[in-house]
Coordinates of C-alpha atoms in Angstrom, one line a residue:
X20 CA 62.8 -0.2 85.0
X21 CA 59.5 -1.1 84.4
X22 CA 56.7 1.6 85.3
X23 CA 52.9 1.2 85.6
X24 CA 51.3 4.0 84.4
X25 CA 46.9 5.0 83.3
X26 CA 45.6 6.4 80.6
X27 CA 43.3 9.4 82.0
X28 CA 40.9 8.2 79.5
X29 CA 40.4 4.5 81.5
X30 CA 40.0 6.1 84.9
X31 CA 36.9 6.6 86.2
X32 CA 34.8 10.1 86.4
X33 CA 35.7 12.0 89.2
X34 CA 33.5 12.0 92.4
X35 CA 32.5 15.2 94.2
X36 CA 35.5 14.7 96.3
X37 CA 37.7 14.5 93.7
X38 CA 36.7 18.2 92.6
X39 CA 36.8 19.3 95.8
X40 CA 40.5 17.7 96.2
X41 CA 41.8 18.5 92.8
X42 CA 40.1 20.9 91.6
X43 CA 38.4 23.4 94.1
X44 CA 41.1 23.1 96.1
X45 CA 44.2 24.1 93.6
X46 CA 42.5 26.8 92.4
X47 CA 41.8 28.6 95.7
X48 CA 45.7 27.8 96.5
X49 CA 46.7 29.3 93.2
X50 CA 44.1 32.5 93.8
X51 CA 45.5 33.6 97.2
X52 CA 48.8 32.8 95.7
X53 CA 48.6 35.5 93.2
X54 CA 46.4 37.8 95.9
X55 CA 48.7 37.2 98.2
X56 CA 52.0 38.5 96.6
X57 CA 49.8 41.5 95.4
X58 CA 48.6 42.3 98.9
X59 CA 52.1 41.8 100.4
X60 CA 53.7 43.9 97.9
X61 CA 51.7 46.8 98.4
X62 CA 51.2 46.6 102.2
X63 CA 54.3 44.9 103.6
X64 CA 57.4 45.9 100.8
X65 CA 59.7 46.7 104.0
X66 CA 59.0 43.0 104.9
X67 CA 59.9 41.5 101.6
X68 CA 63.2 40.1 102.7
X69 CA 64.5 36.7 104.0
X70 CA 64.7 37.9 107.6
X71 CA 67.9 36.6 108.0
X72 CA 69.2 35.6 111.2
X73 CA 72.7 35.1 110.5
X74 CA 74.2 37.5 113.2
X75 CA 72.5 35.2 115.9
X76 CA 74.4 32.1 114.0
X77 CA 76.7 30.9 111.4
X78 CA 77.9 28.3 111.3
X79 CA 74.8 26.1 110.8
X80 CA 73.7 28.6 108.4
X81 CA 76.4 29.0 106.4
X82 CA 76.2 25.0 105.1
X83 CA 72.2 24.8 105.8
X84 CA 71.5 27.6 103.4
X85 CA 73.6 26.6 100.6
X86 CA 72.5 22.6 100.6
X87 CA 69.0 24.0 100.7
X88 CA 69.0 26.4 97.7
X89 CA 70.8 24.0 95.9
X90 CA 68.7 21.3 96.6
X91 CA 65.6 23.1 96.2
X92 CA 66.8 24.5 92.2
X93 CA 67.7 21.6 91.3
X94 CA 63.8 19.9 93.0
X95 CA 62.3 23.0 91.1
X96 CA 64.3 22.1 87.6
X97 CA 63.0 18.5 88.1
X98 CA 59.4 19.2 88.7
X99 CA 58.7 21.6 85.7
X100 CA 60.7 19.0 83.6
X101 CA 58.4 16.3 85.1
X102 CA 55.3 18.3 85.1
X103 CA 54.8 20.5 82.8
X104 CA 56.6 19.1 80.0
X105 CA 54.8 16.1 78.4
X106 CA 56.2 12.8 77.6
X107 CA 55.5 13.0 73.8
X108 CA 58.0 16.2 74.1
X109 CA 61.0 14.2 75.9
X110 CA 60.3 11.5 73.1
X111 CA 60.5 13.4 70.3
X112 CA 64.1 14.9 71.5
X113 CA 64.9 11.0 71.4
X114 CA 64.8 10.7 74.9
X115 CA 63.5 6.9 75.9
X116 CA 61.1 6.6 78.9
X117 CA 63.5 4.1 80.7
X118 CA 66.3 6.7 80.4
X119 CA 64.4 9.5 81.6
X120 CA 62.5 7.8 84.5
X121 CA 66.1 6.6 85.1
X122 CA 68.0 9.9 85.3
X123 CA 64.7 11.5 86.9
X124 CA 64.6 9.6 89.9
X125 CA 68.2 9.6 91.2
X126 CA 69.0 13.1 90.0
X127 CA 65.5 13.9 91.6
X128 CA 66.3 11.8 95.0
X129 CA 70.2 13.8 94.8
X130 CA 68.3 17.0 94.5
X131 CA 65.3 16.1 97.6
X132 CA 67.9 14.9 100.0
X133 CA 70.9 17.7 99.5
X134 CA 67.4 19.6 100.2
X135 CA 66.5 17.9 102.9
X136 CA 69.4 17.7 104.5
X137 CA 69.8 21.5 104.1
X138 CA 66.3 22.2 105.7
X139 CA 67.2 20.1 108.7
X140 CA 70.3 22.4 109.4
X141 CA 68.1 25.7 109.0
X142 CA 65.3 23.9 110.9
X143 CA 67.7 22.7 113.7
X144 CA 69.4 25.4 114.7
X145 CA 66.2 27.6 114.6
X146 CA 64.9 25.0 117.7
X147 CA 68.5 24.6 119.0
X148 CA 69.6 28.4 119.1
X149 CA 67.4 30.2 122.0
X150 CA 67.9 33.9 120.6
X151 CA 66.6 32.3 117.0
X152 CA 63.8 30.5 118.4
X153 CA 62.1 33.4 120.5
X154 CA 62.6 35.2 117.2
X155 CA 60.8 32.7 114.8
X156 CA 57.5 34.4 113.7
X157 CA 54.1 32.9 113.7
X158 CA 54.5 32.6 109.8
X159 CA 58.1 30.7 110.5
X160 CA 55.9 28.2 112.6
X161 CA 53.8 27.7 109.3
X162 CA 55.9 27.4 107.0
X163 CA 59.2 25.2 108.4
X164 CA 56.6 22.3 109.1
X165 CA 54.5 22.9 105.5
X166 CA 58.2 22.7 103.6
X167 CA 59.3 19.8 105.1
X168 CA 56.1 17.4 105.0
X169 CA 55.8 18.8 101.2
X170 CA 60.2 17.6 100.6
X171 CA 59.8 14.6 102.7
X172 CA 56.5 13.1 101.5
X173 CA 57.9 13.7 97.8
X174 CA 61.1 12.2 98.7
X175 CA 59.0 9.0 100.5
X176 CA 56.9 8.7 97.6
X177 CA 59.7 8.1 95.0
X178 CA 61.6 5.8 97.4
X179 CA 58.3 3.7 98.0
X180 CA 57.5 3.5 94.6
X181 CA 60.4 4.5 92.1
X182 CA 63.6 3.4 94.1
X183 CA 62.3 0.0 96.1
X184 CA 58.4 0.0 94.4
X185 CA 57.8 -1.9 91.0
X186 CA 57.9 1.8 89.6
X187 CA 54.9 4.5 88.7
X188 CA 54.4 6.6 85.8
X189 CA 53.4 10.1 87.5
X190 CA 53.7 11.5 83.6
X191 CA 50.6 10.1 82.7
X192 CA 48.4 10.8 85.7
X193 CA 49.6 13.4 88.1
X194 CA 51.2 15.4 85.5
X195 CA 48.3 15.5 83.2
X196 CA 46.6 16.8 86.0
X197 CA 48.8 19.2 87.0
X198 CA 48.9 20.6 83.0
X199 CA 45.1 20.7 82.5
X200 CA 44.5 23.1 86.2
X201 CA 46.7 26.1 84.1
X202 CA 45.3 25.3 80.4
X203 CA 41.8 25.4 82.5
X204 CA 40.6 21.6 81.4
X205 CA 41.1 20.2 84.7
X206 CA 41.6 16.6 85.0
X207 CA 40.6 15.1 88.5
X208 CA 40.5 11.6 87.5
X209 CA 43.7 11.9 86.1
X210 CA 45.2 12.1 89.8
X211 CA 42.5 10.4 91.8
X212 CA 43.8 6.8 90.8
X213 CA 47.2 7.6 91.6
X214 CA 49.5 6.3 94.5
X215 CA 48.3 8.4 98.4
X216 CA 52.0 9.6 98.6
X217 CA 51.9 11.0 95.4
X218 CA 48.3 12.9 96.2
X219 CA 49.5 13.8 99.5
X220 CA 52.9 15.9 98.1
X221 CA 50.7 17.5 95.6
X222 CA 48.2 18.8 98.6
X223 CA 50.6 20.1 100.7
X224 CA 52.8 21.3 97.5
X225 CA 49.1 23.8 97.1
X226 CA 48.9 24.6 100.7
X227 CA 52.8 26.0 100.0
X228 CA 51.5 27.6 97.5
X229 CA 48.9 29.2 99.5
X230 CA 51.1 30.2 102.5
X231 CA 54.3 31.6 100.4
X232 CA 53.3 35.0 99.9
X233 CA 52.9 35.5 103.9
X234 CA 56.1 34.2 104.7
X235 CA 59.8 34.4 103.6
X236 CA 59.6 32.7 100.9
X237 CA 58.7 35.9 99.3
X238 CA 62.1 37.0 98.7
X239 CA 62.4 34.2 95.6
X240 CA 61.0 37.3 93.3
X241 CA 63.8 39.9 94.9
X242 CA 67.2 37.0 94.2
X243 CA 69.8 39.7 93.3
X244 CA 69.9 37.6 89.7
X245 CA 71.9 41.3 88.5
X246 CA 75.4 40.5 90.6
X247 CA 75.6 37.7 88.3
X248 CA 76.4 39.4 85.4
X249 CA 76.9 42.5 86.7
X250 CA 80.6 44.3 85.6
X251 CA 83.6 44.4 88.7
X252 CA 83.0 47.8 91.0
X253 CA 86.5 49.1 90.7
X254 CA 87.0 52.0 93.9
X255 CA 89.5 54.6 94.0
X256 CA 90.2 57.7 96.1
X257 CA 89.0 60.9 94.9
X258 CA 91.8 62.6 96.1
X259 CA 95.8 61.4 97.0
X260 CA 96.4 60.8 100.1
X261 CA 97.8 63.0 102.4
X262 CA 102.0 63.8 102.5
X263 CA 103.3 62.7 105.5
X264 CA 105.4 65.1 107.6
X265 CA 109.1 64.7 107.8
X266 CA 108.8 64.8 111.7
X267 CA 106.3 61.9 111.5
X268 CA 109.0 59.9 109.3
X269 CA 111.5 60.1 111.9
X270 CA 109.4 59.5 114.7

């Protein structure tokens, strides 16, 4: 597969759009991000939980939430492969750029629609269930819309351009970008040249960013990660039970 790609060097200097788009804007994501979680943790620690609903429903949930958490490690594994490691990395290991763009686009539409399809089942039966619905928050009504124009536009962006498209090196534009905002070189013309879809899913990826410490996504940083490894709970009574009388064994 052949895949066009631009040197950040070539593109042209960034416009004062372009700062406020790729610049300005990430930066105020990634501040209230970090704000966020330290406000919520010291103000709202009784409401850092998932706010499960599962005694209203189960059956949606119980193959929703799985397909979802599933999808979205594996979407998570993808994009800090994608992103933060560079290209000259995946080469040294003797990985080729055809086999990698390969493996990375059908492992990473797998891993977007076993998400998607998950979200659609937590999403559905949040609109279809009536007791679940007058429950949803004003933060659920935020974030269920965010999440899925973030998975879908991602998804639509590697199908139109990956999967159907001539193909498109995001490694040397939006990833370079995406790099330079945490090493604090940002590089706006790195990601102004590329494809809509692709500048599109990184805006609302930020705005996620943004929202995630006022909604449930919170409970990422409390995953009981411990029961993995954690030793068996063996119980036992304290004392024997009691004898039973010989009356009682007739009867």
């Amino acid at each position: 597969m052949k895949v066009a790609s631009l040197s950040p060097s070539a593109a042209a200097p960034a416009s004062g759009t372009d700062l406020l788009l790729w610049v300005a804007i990430p930066y105020v994501c990634l501040a209230v991000f970090v704000v966020g979680h330290v406000w919520r943790y010291r103000h709202d620690q009784f409401g850092w939980t998932t706010h499960t609903s599962q005694l209203l429903e189960h059956r949606w949930l119980r193959w929703g939430s799985p397909l979802f958490h599933l999808g979205a490690f594996m979407v998570i594994a993808g994009h800090v492969a994608g992103l933060a490691v560079p290209d000259s990395w995946t080469e040294a290991a003797g990985i080729t750029e055809h086999a990698y763009h390969t493996t990375a686009v059908w492992a990473g539409s797998v891993a977007g629609v076993t998400m998607l399809a998950g979200l659609g089942m937590l999403c559905a039966r949040r609109l279809l269930n009536r007791q679940i619905r007058l429950g949803t928050d004003r933060s659920d009504k935020v974030l269920f819309p965010l999440l899925s124009a973030t998975v879908l536009l991602g998804i639509t962006a590697t199908a139109a351009h990956n999967v159907f498209g001539a193909g498109y090196d995001y490694r040397s534009t939006v990833s370079v970008w995406f790099r330079g905002l945490f090493v604090l070189q940002p590089k706006p013309e790195a990601i102004a040249g590329a494809p809509l879809l692709f500048q599109l899913h990184a805006l609302t990826a930020f705005l996620l960013f943004a929202a995630w410490p006022f909604t449930r996504l919170v409970h990422v940083w409390s995953a009981p990660i411990g029961y993995l490894v954690r030793p068996y709970l063996v119980y036992r009574r304290r004392t024997p039970p009691a004898p039973v009388s010989a009356s009682r064994r007739a009867a």
